[in-house]
């Protein structure tokens, strides 16, 4: 019964009160809406226009490229551009004069620009505003003066590293070289934020970070700026002196594959846009293939030693200084008679190399060239890197079999040749080349026996001290190396008028720490051979490099060198 | 009576939560502002640093040092024969 009474409780008054309250509220809301639409629309529109929500980008700076000693090779620095609104300045000569004074302009020049373009919304005045000039102009607060920030890349080593580092475009995006290859790492990711801005597009309030900024990462190269400079300077001098068309130099550490210097001449200054001409961009050391000529002979010797039937003192009869292969003929400079394997390298005998090749199968010849990394990329991953040409031995005619033994009929790049010589320098290991520190690299693989590598290394010391490479000698050090003078192909035939002068060397021969290859293309001066043109460049670079890298002198060049390998190599750790 | 107290408690909770929401939103806004300020400071400092290392690098560049040593100071590279290595 009690329950029944509760259910029939009277709510009518309460309902009336609630309805009345809602009615009043509805009337107020309707009146408010009418008031906003009719009485105050202009004022509200103004307020809405004056402040609006926008998403703005947050810029990020491009990372710096450093050499191995943290010397900068490419740095982005902010610059400021100045733009003025002539409509706001046309009637104020005093403001015009102040602007002109601050930006070091002739006031008349500014008056003229503003009066001739007085109806334009904005005219750019300069992109070279300094930080101080911008600060002064901002402090004065002249109406109609606007700034925009942009980043400009600077290359303190300019021509010296131009091909390797490359350059960026106006928007700081990599266009060539390392700048292009590592663009994503260097560039970073710009952020985004939600802001409240006023009618003049000035940010009034920052509300929210939508996407955080990821600053561009710095990049550390394996390049040594000092060695790079020494290499460039020596190369430039040699190309000019010998009236050559171009040249390339690579200096590397044979033990880990790190490139210490990689330079070409002619070069360009990446800081000056007018110098950025397409024909100068090419990183010849990586993209240009050439026949390596006699610099390949050490690998023919290595093939013979690897086969087990030859020892360094084994002799080969090269008489009468020429050998006929079908209709073709291979010949030496003169008849060298009976030569040991060392003698073949020392005199750079084509006949000796051919006889060694013919005593082994084409497959054995191909295998040794492939084992030392020819015909494949070096691991540098630089733009446009060439593989070189190493055709299958199955297709070789006997003459091709012969020419491969002294570096014709196949092509290599400068970096490939340096990599191949590092196999001899480091005891037989094929290393992957690196130019960026920390970049993923392939593990080294055994290419030839340690004993073979050491024997060839010792023979190359003789080739420098007693053979064609005398100009490559470095005071206080034992140098190993081989010269090459390759005739160039002209209209399908080898010409005696155009050559490639080459030198590939290892330093110090007692405990190799550096391998360098010098290539001079088409020397047209008094001299043209590798020994006369390229070997002195090697010597000059190594003189500097040993000082810069604190490489201790080993056996003096002045010491007598005997063609007995045991006596050439001093015990490890000895100073002289 | 118990129900009323519970409703009152819930109402207080809703009110407190609303206040907390507003406070936290304001805090987030302030932190964002601070973060933005610190990031722009970091960027400005890095830009100054870049300017300075560029200037240092230009002054200490190998070509400039060589030129100053040769032209202004009359220095020259020693001949290899005159160099003595000490331990």
XYZ file of C-alpha atoms in Angstrom:
663
model
C 0.000 0.000 0.000
C 2.825 2.353 0.946
C 4.459 1.806 -2.410
C 1.271 2.725 -4.289
C 1.191 6.084 -2.486
C 4.744 6.997 -3.539
C 4.075 6.340 -7.246
C 1.125 8.737 -7.372
C 3.219 11.672 -6.011
C 2.322 14.942 -7.785
C 5.136 16.334 -10.104
C 3.124 18.969 -11.976
C 4.550 22.051 -10.253
C 8.094 20.871 -10.686
C 7.460 20.208 -14.382
C 6.051 23.696 -14.848
C 9.096 25.230 -13.184
C 11.498 23.273 -15.380
C 9.561 24.164 -18.546
C 9.606 27.822 -17.598
C 13.361 27.700 -17.032
C 13.963 26.031 -20.414
C 11.682 28.545 -22.142
C 13.621 31.468 -20.672
C 16.926 29.877 -21.689
C 15.643 29.308 -25.246
C 14.556 32.921 -25.537
C 17.975 34.088 -24.296
C 19.777 31.836 -26.778
C 17.568 32.929 -29.680
C 18.075 36.573 -28.780
C 21.827 35.973 -28.544
C 21.857 34.423 -32.010
C 19.831 37.323 -33.472
C 22.152 39.808 -31.771
C 25.268 38.129 -33.184
C 23.822 37.948 -36.697
C 22.311 41.414 -36.897
C 23.964 43.731 -34.429
C 27.653 42.673 -34.311
C 28.618 40.757 -37.501
C 31.324 43.180 -38.694
C 33.133 43.264 -35.379
C 33.097 39.468 -35.106
C 34.338 38.985 -38.644
C 37.234 41.307 -37.902
C 38.091 39.353 -34.765
C 37.897 36.016 -36.589
C 40.062 37.279 -39.425
C 42.624 38.708 -37.067
C 43.275 35.409 -35.365
C 43.236 32.084 -37.041
C 44.574 28.627 -36.419
C 47.318 27.540 -38.755
C 49.750 24.645 -39.052
C 53.276 25.947 -39.491
C 56.430 24.073 -40.434
C 59.383 24.065 -38.051
C 62.628 24.199 -40.074
C 65.595 21.960 -39.404
C 69.249 22.490 -40.299
C 71.271 20.174 -42.522
C 73.924 18.146 -40.725
C 77.616 18.962 -41.037
C 80.057 16.758 -42.972
C 83.350 16.279 -41.122
C 86.611 14.625 -42.071
C 88.178 11.949 -39.848
C 89.705 14.614 -37.562
C 86.471 16.561 -37.165
C 87.484 19.291 -39.585
C 84.336 20.525 -41.354
C 83.998 19.812 -45.071
C 80.413 21.056 -45.549
C 78.508 23.377 -43.210
C 75.054 24.936 -43.501
C 74.777 28.481 -42.214
C 71.525 30.488 -42.088
C 71.320 33.581 -44.259
C 68.541 36.119 -44.461
C 66.666 37.585 -47.397
C 65.120 41.049 -47.229
C 61.852 41.973 -48.910
C 60.039 45.321 -48.757
C 56.505 46.454 -49.517
C 56.891 49.590 -51.731
C 53.308 50.695 -50.986
C 54.247 51.236 -47.353
C 57.587 52.895 -48.045
C 56.934 55.056 -51.104
C 55.991 58.130 -49.070
C 58.617 57.746 -46.383
C 62.018 58.764 -47.651
C 63.551 58.675 -44.192
C 62.710 54.972 -43.800
C 64.115 54.265 -47.250
C 67.367 56.010 -46.345
C 67.691 54.082 -43.101
C 67.157 50.752 -44.847
C 69.697 51.652 -47.526
C 72.279 52.668 -44.900
C 71.870 49.446 -42.928
C 72.185 47.160 -45.942
C 75.078 49.216 -47.394
C 73.176 50.328 -50.467
C 73.205 53.635 -52.277
C 69.942 55.357 -51.111
C 69.302 56.545 -54.678
C 69.294 52.950 -55.884
C 66.665 52.002 -53.324
C 64.510 55.097 -54.102
C 64.597 54.182 -57.769
C 63.583 50.536 -57.175
C 60.744 51.506 -54.857
C 59.390 54.243 -57.126
C 59.482 52.100 -60.268
C 57.760 49.162 -58.552
C 55.502 51.157 -56.257
C 52.374 49.127 -57.004
C 53.875 45.752 -56.212
C 53.069 43.955 -52.995
C 56.632 42.967 -52.225
C 60.023 43.242 -53.882
C 63.064 41.209 -52.853
C 66.069 43.451 -52.148
C 68.856 41.111 -51.110
C 69.573 37.507 -50.117
C 72.813 38.431 -48.411
C 71.565 40.062 -45.236
C 73.869 39.401 -42.296
C 72.614 38.412 -38.867
C 73.616 41.842 -37.510
C 71.868 43.754 -40.318
C 68.710 41.732 -39.739
C 68.859 42.441 -36.010
C 69.245 46.202 -36.565
C 66.373 46.328 -39.049
C 64.130 44.286 -36.723
C 64.893 46.602 -33.804
C 63.962 49.720 -35.793
C 60.674 48.036 -36.697
C 59.916 49.734 -40.024
C 56.498 48.805 -41.399
C 56.714 47.076 -44.794
C 60.044 45.320 -44.159
C 59.980 41.499 -44.154
C 62.649 38.858 -43.626
C 62.889 35.259 -44.667
C 65.496 32.774 -43.510
C 67.203 30.302 -45.781
C 70.110 27.975 -45.331
C 73.249 28.114 -47.472
C 75.830 25.353 -47.701
C 79.495 26.286 -47.441
C 82.436 24.126 -48.448
C 85.607 25.357 -46.719
C 87.824 22.959 -48.710
C 86.164 24.097 -51.985
C 87.863 22.549 -55.067
C 89.875 20.046 -53.040
C 86.892 17.888 -52.038
C 84.327 19.059 -54.624
C 83.880 15.739 -56.471
C 83.653 13.655 -53.345
C 81.391 15.871 -51.233
C 79.271 17.186 -54.130
C 76.899 20.058 -53.421
C 73.302 20.987 -52.622
C 70.692 23.023 -54.483
C 69.096 26.308 -53.331
C 66.788 24.377 -51.009
C 69.713 22.591 -49.347
C 68.961 19.232 -50.983
C 71.922 17.090 -52.040
C 72.561 17.096 -55.805
C 75.915 15.339 -56.191
C 78.445 13.210 -54.285
C 78.120 12.439 -50.581
C 75.557 15.248 -50.264
C 73.237 13.325 -52.606
C 74.072 9.856 -51.355
C 73.440 10.688 -47.688
C 70.775 13.342 -48.273
C 68.166 11.653 -46.065
C 70.583 11.385 -43.111
C 71.913 14.927 -43.460
C 68.607 16.641 -44.165
C 66.606 15.585 -41.094
C 62.815 15.977 -40.929
C 61.089 19.341 -40.506
C 58.493 19.521 -37.720
C 54.958 20.936 -37.591
C 53.147 23.000 -34.966
C 49.652 24.418 -34.582
C 49.753 28.167 -34.049
C 47.423 31.116 -33.625
C 48.380 33.903 -35.972
C 47.167 37.457 -36.552
C 46.121 39.211 -39.732
C 49.723 40.047 -40.647
C 50.548 36.336 -40.396
C 52.626 36.843 -37.293
C 52.437 33.970 -34.826
C 50.585 35.191 -31.732
C 50.593 31.948 -29.822
C 52.005 28.477 -30.308
C 49.421 25.915 -29.303
C 50.636 22.426 -30.020
C 53.548 20.477 -31.470
C 52.058 18.182 -34.091
C 55.286 16.653 -35.406
C 58.572 17.047 -33.533
C 61.649 18.246 -35.448
C 64.299 15.658 -36.291
C 67.533 17.620 -36.794
C 69.815 16.535 -39.646
C 72.573 14.194 -38.498
C 76.256 15.047 -38.866
C 78.340 12.764 -41.071
C 81.916 11.704 -40.391
C 84.055 10.666 -43.340
C 87.222 8.588 -43.406
C 88.885 11.353 -45.450
C 91.916 13.124 -43.956
C 91.629 16.780 -45.064
C 95.416 17.262 -44.890
C 96.221 14.255 -47.091
C 93.382 15.231 -49.412
C 94.862 18.717 -49.804
C 98.365 17.315 -50.403
C 96.955 14.945 -53.047
C 94.994 17.682 -54.806
C 97.892 20.121 -54.821
C 100.372 17.561 -56.195
C 97.877 16.376 -58.817
C 97.000 19.911 -59.935
C 100.679 20.734 -60.332
C 101.364 17.556 -62.345
C 98.358 17.945 -64.671
C 99.299 21.554 -65.458
C 103.023 20.828 -65.798
C 102.484 17.873 -68.140
C 99.659 19.541 -70.081
C 97.426 16.580 -69.308
C 93.678 16.586 -69.822
C 92.833 15.364 -66.300
C 94.033 13.325 -63.351
C 92.847 11.358 -60.315
C 94.412 10.274 -57.054
C 93.222 7.834 -54.405
C 94.967 7.286 -51.079
C 93.655 4.535 -48.808
C 94.451 2.471 -45.772
C 94.905 -1.082 -47.114
C 94.232 -2.648 -43.727
C 90.656 -1.454 -43.273
C 89.629 -0.113 -46.692
C 89.201 3.467 -45.462
C 89.715 6.096 -48.143
C 91.969 8.902 -46.868
C 91.984 11.015 -50.027
C 90.043 10.878 -53.274
C 90.510 13.780 -55.628
C 90.416 14.740 -59.294
C 91.658 17.580 -61.442
C 90.197 19.691 -63.050
C 87.808 20.471 -60.262
C 85.264 23.193 -59.448
C 84.412 25.423 -56.529
C 81.051 24.255 -55.116
C 80.679 27.603 -53.288
C 80.333 29.459 -56.590
C 77.273 28.494 -58.603
C 78.732 29.696 -61.920
C 81.556 27.162 -61.537
C 79.174 24.241 -61.198
C 79.422 23.040 -64.797
C 78.205 19.552 -65.578
C 81.391 18.442 -67.364
C 83.393 19.184 -64.207
C 81.143 17.209 -61.812
C 82.394 13.767 -62.805
C 84.198 11.978 -60.003
C 86.699 10.424 -62.406
C 88.379 8.255 -59.781
C 85.120 6.353 -59.439
C 83.363 6.704 -62.791
C 86.142 6.569 -65.397
C 87.372 3.208 -66.664
C 90.758 2.767 -68.289
C 93.134 -0.013 -69.298
C 95.580 -0.323 -66.392
C 98.576 -1.424 -68.509
C 101.640 -2.571 -66.625
C 100.173 -1.769 -63.189
C 98.345 -5.092 -63.597
C 101.505 -7.199 -63.964
C 101.926 -7.830 -60.202
C 98.704 -9.834 -60.340
C 100.025 -11.967 -63.182
C 103.051 -12.690 -60.983
C 100.664 -13.445 -58.069
C 98.815 -15.919 -60.319
C 102.053 -17.709 -61.101
C 103.055 -17.879 -57.423
C 99.584 -19.062 -56.385
C 99.780 -21.891 -58.944
C 102.676 -23.371 -56.984
C 104.955 -24.100 -59.962
C 106.755 -20.744 -59.769
C 108.894 -19.160 -57.067
C 110.194 -15.553 -57.059
C 113.544 -16.708 -58.388
C 112.086 -18.901 -61.164
C 113.307 -17.657 -64.544
C 111.506 -17.003 -67.811
C 113.241 -16.550 -71.161
C 111.874 -13.380 -72.783
C 114.193 -13.520 -75.830
C 114.016 -12.210 -78.470
C 111.877 -9.526 -76.824
C 108.764 -10.298 -78.864
C 106.221 -13.072 -79.190
C 103.778 -13.670 -82.041
C 100.203 -14.658 -81.228
C 98.337 -15.395 -84.449
C 98.559 -12.247 -86.538
C 99.312 -10.077 -83.516
C 102.578 -9.505 -81.722
C 103.476 -8.749 -78.107
C 106.808 -7.036 -77.615
C 109.085 -5.522 -75.023
C 110.965 -2.238 -75.119
C 114.072 -4.321 -75.795
C 115.277 -7.937 -75.463
C 115.668 -8.539 -71.713
C 116.794 -12.153 -72.079
C 116.259 -14.443 -69.123
C 114.350 -12.803 -66.276
C 113.262 -13.915 -62.834
C 109.699 -13.057 -61.808
C 111.159 -10.025 -60.027
C 112.971 -9.101 -63.234
C 109.717 -9.260 -65.168
C 108.260 -6.634 -62.823
C 111.452 -4.600 -62.674
C 111.713 -4.337 -66.468
C 107.952 -4.424 -66.929
C 108.289 -7.178 -69.526
C 105.180 -7.807 -71.620
C 106.711 -10.959 -73.099
C 107.490 -12.329 -69.614
C 103.907 -11.652 -68.448
C 102.515 -13.266 -71.607
C 104.639 -16.393 -71.121
C 103.439 -16.667 -67.510
C 99.835 -16.272 -68.648
C 100.234 -18.925 -71.374
C 101.678 -21.306 -68.804
C 98.385 -21.020 -66.907
C 94.795 -21.383 -68.054
C 92.668 -18.334 -68.975
C 90.520 -19.313 -65.998
C 93.491 -18.951 -63.617
C 94.198 -15.477 -65.067
C 90.553 -14.461 -64.726
C 90.347 -15.907 -61.205
C 93.228 -13.813 -59.877
C 91.799 -10.601 -61.397
C 88.378 -11.351 -59.945
C 89.888 -12.306 -56.577
C 91.520 -8.884 -56.192
C 88.203 -7.144 -56.848
C 88.384 -6.220 -60.534
C 85.119 -6.328 -62.484
C 83.005 -5.516 -59.420
C 82.135 -2.416 -57.415
C 84.362 -1.541 -54.492
C 81.737 -1.001 -51.784
C 82.004 2.809 -51.880
C 78.416 3.180 -53.174
C 79.295 6.543 -54.710
C 77.088 7.785 -57.563
C 78.018 6.484 -60.972
C 80.671 4.048 -59.787
C 81.805 1.880 -62.701
C 82.374 -1.861 -62.425
C 85.139 -1.932 -64.996
C 85.200 -4.515 -67.780
C 86.345 -8.035 -67.088
C 84.811 -10.336 -69.651
C 84.396 -14.057 -69.071
C 87.584 -16.045 -69.806
C 85.472 -18.492 -71.824
C 85.247 -15.875 -74.603
C 88.956 -15.007 -74.599
C 91.045 -15.562 -77.737
C 94.721 -16.419 -77.084
C 95.681 -12.781 -77.761
C 93.165 -11.567 -75.163
C 94.551 -14.149 -72.752
C 97.943 -12.525 -73.290
C 96.798 -8.888 -73.085
C 95.023 -9.467 -69.768
C 98.410 -10.385 -68.285
C 99.780 -6.894 -68.947
C 96.635 -4.843 -68.415
C 95.008 -4.465 -71.833
C 91.660 -5.781 -73.068
C 90.038 -5.007 -69.730
C 89.318 -1.838 -67.773
C 89.460 -0.725 -64.157
C 88.702 2.416 -62.173
C 91.248 4.247 -59.999
C 89.549 3.073 -56.791
C 89.443 -0.540 -58.054
C 93.170 -0.476 -58.744
C 93.858 0.929 -55.251
C 91.709 -1.826 -53.737
C 93.545 -4.483 -55.745
C 96.944 -3.184 -54.562
C 95.728 -3.219 -50.970
C 95.431 -7.012 -51.333
C 99.212 -7.103 -51.874
C 99.759 -4.585 -49.052
C 97.691 -6.253 -46.327
C 98.812 -9.851 -46.717
C 96.251 -11.101 -49.223
C 92.887 -9.807 -47.980
C 90.279 -8.181 -50.221
C 88.709 -5.345 -48.245
C 85.555 -3.385 -48.941
C 86.183 0.355 -49.435
C 84.612 2.943 -47.149
C 84.440 6.689 -47.272
C 81.874 7.202 -44.492
C 82.705 6.170 -40.949
C 80.265 3.646 -39.513
C 78.725 2.743 -42.882
C 77.862 -0.957 -43.222
C 80.771 -2.754 -44.815
C 81.398 -6.262 -46.130
C 83.809 -8.414 -44.127
C 87.229 -8.886 -45.708
C 87.813 -12.075 -47.676
C 91.030 -13.878 -48.486
C 92.041 -13.206 -52.082
C 95.557 -14.664 -52.268
C 97.945 -16.474 -49.905
C 99.828 -14.327 -47.386
C 103.137 -15.664 -48.700
C 102.184 -14.690 -52.274
C 101.226 -11.167 -51.180
C 104.535 -10.727 -49.347
C 106.599 -12.010 -52.235
C 104.878 -9.671 -54.710
C 105.274 -6.776 -52.248
C 109.010 -7.377 -52.053
C 109.237 -7.548 -55.848
C 107.436 -4.220 -56.078
C 110.086 -2.661 -53.829
C 112.663 -3.711 -56.417
C 110.453 -2.322 -59.204
C 110.601 1.076 -57.488
C 114.240 1.102 -56.431
C 115.769 -0.418 -59.561
C 113.027 -0.360 -62.141
C 110.763 2.191 -63.739
C 109.408 3.614 -60.469
C 112.509 5.395 -59.173
C 110.724 8.753 -59.114
C 108.239 7.359 -56.599
C 110.870 6.938 -53.895
C 110.328 8.735 -50.593
C 113.263 9.760 -48.432
C 113.528 7.504 -45.374
C 110.969 4.936 -46.538
C 110.875 1.730 -48.496
C 108.312 2.138 -51.267
C 106.672 -0.675 -53.245
C 104.906 0.085 -56.481
C 104.514 -0.294 -60.189
C 104.341 2.179 -63.025
C 102.069 1.897 -66.024
C 101.947 3.687 -69.370
C 98.876 2.578 -71.244
C 98.239 3.560 -74.836
C 94.746 4.863 -75.428
C 92.294 3.612 -77.994
C 91.612 6.100 -80.785
C 89.046 5.111 -83.419
C 89.366 1.464 -82.390
C 93.161 1.372 -82.590
C 95.848 1.915 -79.995
C 97.679 5.157 -80.642
C 101.168 6.199 -79.640
C 99.963 9.803 -79.349
C 97.690 9.471 -76.301
C 98.585 7.696 -73.056
C 97.433 7.108 -69.523
C 100.326 7.575 -67.084
C 99.835 5.483 -63.956
C 101.495 4.673 -60.698
C 100.177 2.362 -57.978
C 102.214 2.285 -54.795
C 102.368 0.934 -51.264
C 103.906 2.773 -48.284
C 105.911 1.926 -46.200
C 106.751 -1.423 -47.774
C 108.056 -2.748 -44.411
C 104.656 -2.424 -42.726
C 102.157 -1.060 -45.279
C 99.828 1.641 -44.052
C 99.002 3.468 -47.260
C 98.133 2.529 -50.818
C 97.894 5.203 -53.453
C 97.067 5.213 -57.151
C 97.882 8.185 -59.380
C 96.318 8.435 -62.834
C 97.250 11.199 -65.284
C 95.203 11.197 -68.482
C 96.861 12.182 -71.758
C 100.009 14.015 -70.697
C 101.069 16.037 -73.739
C 104.262 17.608 -72.463
C 107.845 16.463 -72.727
C 107.141 13.330 -70.655
C 104.277 10.876 -70.819
C 105.254 7.647 -69.016
C 103.954 6.578 -65.614
C 107.475 6.692 -64.187
C 108.052 10.253 -65.387
C 104.609 11.763 -64.831
C 102.659 9.800 -62.187
C 105.424 8.435 -59.912
C 106.659 11.910 -58.767
C 103.079 12.768 -57.766
C 102.987 9.657 -55.581
C 106.293 10.626 -53.977
C 105.137 14.171 -53.245
C 101.833 13.026 -51.721
C 103.507 10.371 -49.589
C 106.091 12.839 -48.292
C 103.258 14.924 -46.897
C 101.051 12.001 -45.859
C 103.736 10.313 -43.769
C 104.320 13.584 -41.914
C 100.602 14.281 -41.421
C 99.826 10.723 -40.316
C 102.938 10.333 -38.146
C 104.180 7.310 -40.053
C 107.613 6.415 -38.822
C 110.418 6.177 -41.394
C 111.597 2.666 -42.211
C 114.375 1.552 -44.498
C 116.203 4.421 -46.148
C 116.009 4.703 -49.914
C 119.759 5.277 -49.944
C 120.396 1.745 -48.686
C 121.468 -0.810 -51.261
C 118.613 -3.007 -52.378
C 119.466 -6.558 -53.274
C 117.227 -8.828 -55.270
C 117.056 -11.208 -52.359
C 113.773 -10.794 -50.552
C 114.954 -11.840 -47.127
C 117.392 -8.957 -46.948
C 115.042 -6.271 -48.213
C 112.610 -6.476 -45.341
C 114.058 -5.211 -42.052
C 112.788 -6.776 -38.842
C 109.460 -5.348 -37.731
C 109.769 -2.349 -35.452
C 113.222 -1.277 -36.603
C 113.511 2.438 -37.262
C 115.931 2.438 -40.194
C 20.552 9.183 2.244
C 23.375 6.877 1.204
C 22.423 7.366 -2.467
C 22.527 11.149 -2.122
C 25.984 11.067 -0.594
C 27.181 8.843 -3.413
C 25.704 11.206 -6.032
C 27.355 14.152 -4.292
C 30.669 12.298 -4.260
C 30.353 11.578 -7.983
C 29.522 15.217 -8.680
C 32.633 16.323 -6.772
C 34.696 13.795 -8.723
C 33.355 15.086 -12.048
C 34.113 18.662 -10.992
C 37.623 17.743 -9.827
C 38.280 15.830 -13.045
C 37.104 18.805 -15.109
C 39.439 21.102 -13.187
C 42.319 18.632 -13.548
C 41.695 18.395 -17.276
C 41.835 22.160 -17.683
C 44.961 22.417 -15.509
C 46.764 19.646 -17.359
C 45.839 21.112 -20.708
C 47.294 24.441 -19.645
C 50.401 22.684 -18.306
C 50.837 20.834 -21.610
C 50.521 24.107 -23.465
C 53.158 25.688 -21.239
C 55.506 22.735 -21.632
C 55.053 22.848 -25.395
C 55.931 26.518 -25.314
C 59.009 25.806 -23.213
C 60.043 22.943 -25.488
C 59.660 25.151 -28.513
C 61.719 27.888 -26.855
C 64.481 25.469 -25.885
C 64.495 23.925 -29.361
C 64.749 27.315 -31.007
C 67.592 28.175 -28.602
C 69.323 24.914 -29.492
C 68.930 25.683 -33.168
C 70.263 29.217 -32.726
C 73.264 27.892 -30.774
C 73.953 25.237 -33.392
C 73.753 27.864 -36.110
C 76.205 30.071 -34.209
C 78.489 27.084 -33.756
C 78.274 26.297 -37.482
C 79.195 29.920 -38.276
C 82.146 29.757 -35.903
C 83.554 26.431 -37.111
C 83.165 27.628 -40.680
C 85.136 30.755 -39.857
C 87.745 28.726 -37.983
C 87.971 26.305 -40.874
C 88.410 29.145 -43.379
C 91.154 30.703 -41.286
C 92.937 27.399 -40.679
C 92.462 25.934 -44.153
C 95.552 24.211 -45.550
C 95.652 26.478 -48.592
C 95.452 29.665 -46.498
C 98.074 28.494 -43.975
C 100.379 27.550 -46.833
C 99.851 30.901 -48.540
C 100.423 32.924 -45.359
C 103.468 30.845 -44.423
C 105.001 31.259 -47.849
C 104.037 34.832 -48.752
C 103.778 36.652 -45.429
C 106.300 34.732 -43.348
C 108.701 33.652 -46.084
C 108.626 30.012 -44.953
C 109.196 26.961 -47.149
C 108.818 23.204 -46.830
C 112.027 21.546 -45.622
C 113.825 19.288 -48.069
C 113.298 15.619 -47.154
C 117.076 15.269 -46.651
C 117.049 17.913 -43.923
C 114.287 16.255 -41.902
C 115.438 14.297 -38.853
C 113.050 11.952 -37.122
C 113.318 11.737 -33.338
C 111.775 9.171 -31.050
